[in-house]
Coordinates of C-alpha atoms in Angstrom, one line a residue:
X156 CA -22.1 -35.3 20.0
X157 CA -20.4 -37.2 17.2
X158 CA -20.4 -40.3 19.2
X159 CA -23.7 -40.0 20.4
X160 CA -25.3 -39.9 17.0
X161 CA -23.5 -42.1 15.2
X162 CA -25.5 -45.5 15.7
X163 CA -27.9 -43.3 14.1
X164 CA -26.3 -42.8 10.5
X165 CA -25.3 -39.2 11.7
X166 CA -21.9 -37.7 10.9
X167 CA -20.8 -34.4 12.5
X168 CA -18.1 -32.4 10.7
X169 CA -16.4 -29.5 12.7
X170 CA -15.7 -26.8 10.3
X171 CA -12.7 -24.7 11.6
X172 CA -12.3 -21.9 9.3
X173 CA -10.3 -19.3 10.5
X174 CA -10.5 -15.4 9.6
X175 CA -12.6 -15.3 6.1
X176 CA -13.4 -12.6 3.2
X177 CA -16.7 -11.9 4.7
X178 CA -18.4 -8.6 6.8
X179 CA -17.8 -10.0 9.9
X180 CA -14.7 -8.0 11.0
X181 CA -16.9 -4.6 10.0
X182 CA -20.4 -5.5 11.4
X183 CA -18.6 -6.5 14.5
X184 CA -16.1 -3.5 14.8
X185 CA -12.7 -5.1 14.5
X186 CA -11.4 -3.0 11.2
X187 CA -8.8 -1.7 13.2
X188 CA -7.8 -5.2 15.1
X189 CA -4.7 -7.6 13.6
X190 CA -6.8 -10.3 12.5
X191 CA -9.3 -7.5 10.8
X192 CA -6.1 -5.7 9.1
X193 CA -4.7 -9.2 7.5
X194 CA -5.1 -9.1 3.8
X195 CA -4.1 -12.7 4.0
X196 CA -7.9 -14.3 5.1
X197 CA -9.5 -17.1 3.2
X198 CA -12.2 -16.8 0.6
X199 CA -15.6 -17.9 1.7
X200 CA -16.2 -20.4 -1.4
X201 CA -13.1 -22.1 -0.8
X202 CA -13.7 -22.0 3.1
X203 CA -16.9 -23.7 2.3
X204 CA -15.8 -25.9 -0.7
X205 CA -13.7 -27.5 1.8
X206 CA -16.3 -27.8 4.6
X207 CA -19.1 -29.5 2.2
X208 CA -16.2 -31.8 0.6
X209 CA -15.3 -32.9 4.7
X210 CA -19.1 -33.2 5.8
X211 CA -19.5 -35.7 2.7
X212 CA -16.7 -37.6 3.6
X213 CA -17.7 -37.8 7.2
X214 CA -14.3 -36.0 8.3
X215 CA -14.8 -35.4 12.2
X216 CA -12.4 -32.1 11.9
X217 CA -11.4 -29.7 9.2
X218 CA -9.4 -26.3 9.0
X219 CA -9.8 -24.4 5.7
X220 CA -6.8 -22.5 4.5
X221 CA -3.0 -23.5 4.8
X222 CA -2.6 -20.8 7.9
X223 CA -5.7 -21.4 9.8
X224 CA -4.3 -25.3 9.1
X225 CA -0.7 -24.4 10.7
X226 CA -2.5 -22.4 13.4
X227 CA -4.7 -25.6 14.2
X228 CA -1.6 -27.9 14.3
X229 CA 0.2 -25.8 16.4
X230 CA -2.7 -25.1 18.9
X231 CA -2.7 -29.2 19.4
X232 CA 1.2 -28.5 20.8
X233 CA 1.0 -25.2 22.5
X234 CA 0.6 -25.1 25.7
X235 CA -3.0 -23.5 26.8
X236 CA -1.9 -20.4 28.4
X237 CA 0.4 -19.3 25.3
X238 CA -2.8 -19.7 23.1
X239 CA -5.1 -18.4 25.2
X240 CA -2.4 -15.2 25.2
X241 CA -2.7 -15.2 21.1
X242 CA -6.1 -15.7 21.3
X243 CA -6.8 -12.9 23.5
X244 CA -4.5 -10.3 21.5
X245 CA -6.1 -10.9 17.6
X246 CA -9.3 -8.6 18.6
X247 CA -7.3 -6.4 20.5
X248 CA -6.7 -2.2 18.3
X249 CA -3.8 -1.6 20.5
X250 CA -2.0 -4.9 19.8
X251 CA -2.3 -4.0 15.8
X252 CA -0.9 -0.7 16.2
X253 CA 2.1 -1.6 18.4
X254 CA 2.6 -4.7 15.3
X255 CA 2.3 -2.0 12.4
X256 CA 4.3 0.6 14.5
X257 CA 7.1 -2.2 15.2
X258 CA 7.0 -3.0 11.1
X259 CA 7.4 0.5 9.7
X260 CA 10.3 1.4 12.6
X261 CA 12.3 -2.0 10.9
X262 CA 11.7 -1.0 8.0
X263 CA 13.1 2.5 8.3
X264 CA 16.5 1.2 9.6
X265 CA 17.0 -1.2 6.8

């Protein structure tokens, strides 16, 4: 599409912004998932700060946040059934429980 519409003056800016500070992981149940429980998600002014700042300078692809920016970069090298196993496990209960359960047993043996 970015190709397509260029002879017409038209940039296209992908915005890839990666878990955000917003109701999304409520109003769509995922609370108790690993990517719902992660204090560390990007505020949505910054997430769009960066997004209107690409779209003026006719950036083709932008990730907001320096995780979401690793996760990109590393998606590029992975190979696609690895990611598609990461992918599948962030909206997954069970996979945050086993993580947190896994945490608190290392920390009790330190």
């Amino acid at each position: 599409m970015r190709n397509e519409l260029k002879d017409f003056g038209v940039t296209v800016s992908c915005l890839m912004p990666g878990p955000t500070d917003t109701r999304f992981f409520e109003r769509a149940d995922m609370l108790d998932t690993k990517v719902g429980q992660d204090g560390k998600i990007a505020d949505p002014a910054e997430v769009a700060r960066v997004g209107f700042e690409a779209m003026l300078n006719g950036e083709a692809d932008v990730a907001a946040g320096c995780k979401n920016k690793l996760q990109v970069a590393m998606a590029r090298v992975m190979p696609a059934q690895v990611l598609a196993e990461q992918h599948r496990k962030m909206p997954n209960p069970e996979a945050a429980t086993a993580e947190r359960g896994t945490m608190e047993f290392m920390r009790s043996i330190e």
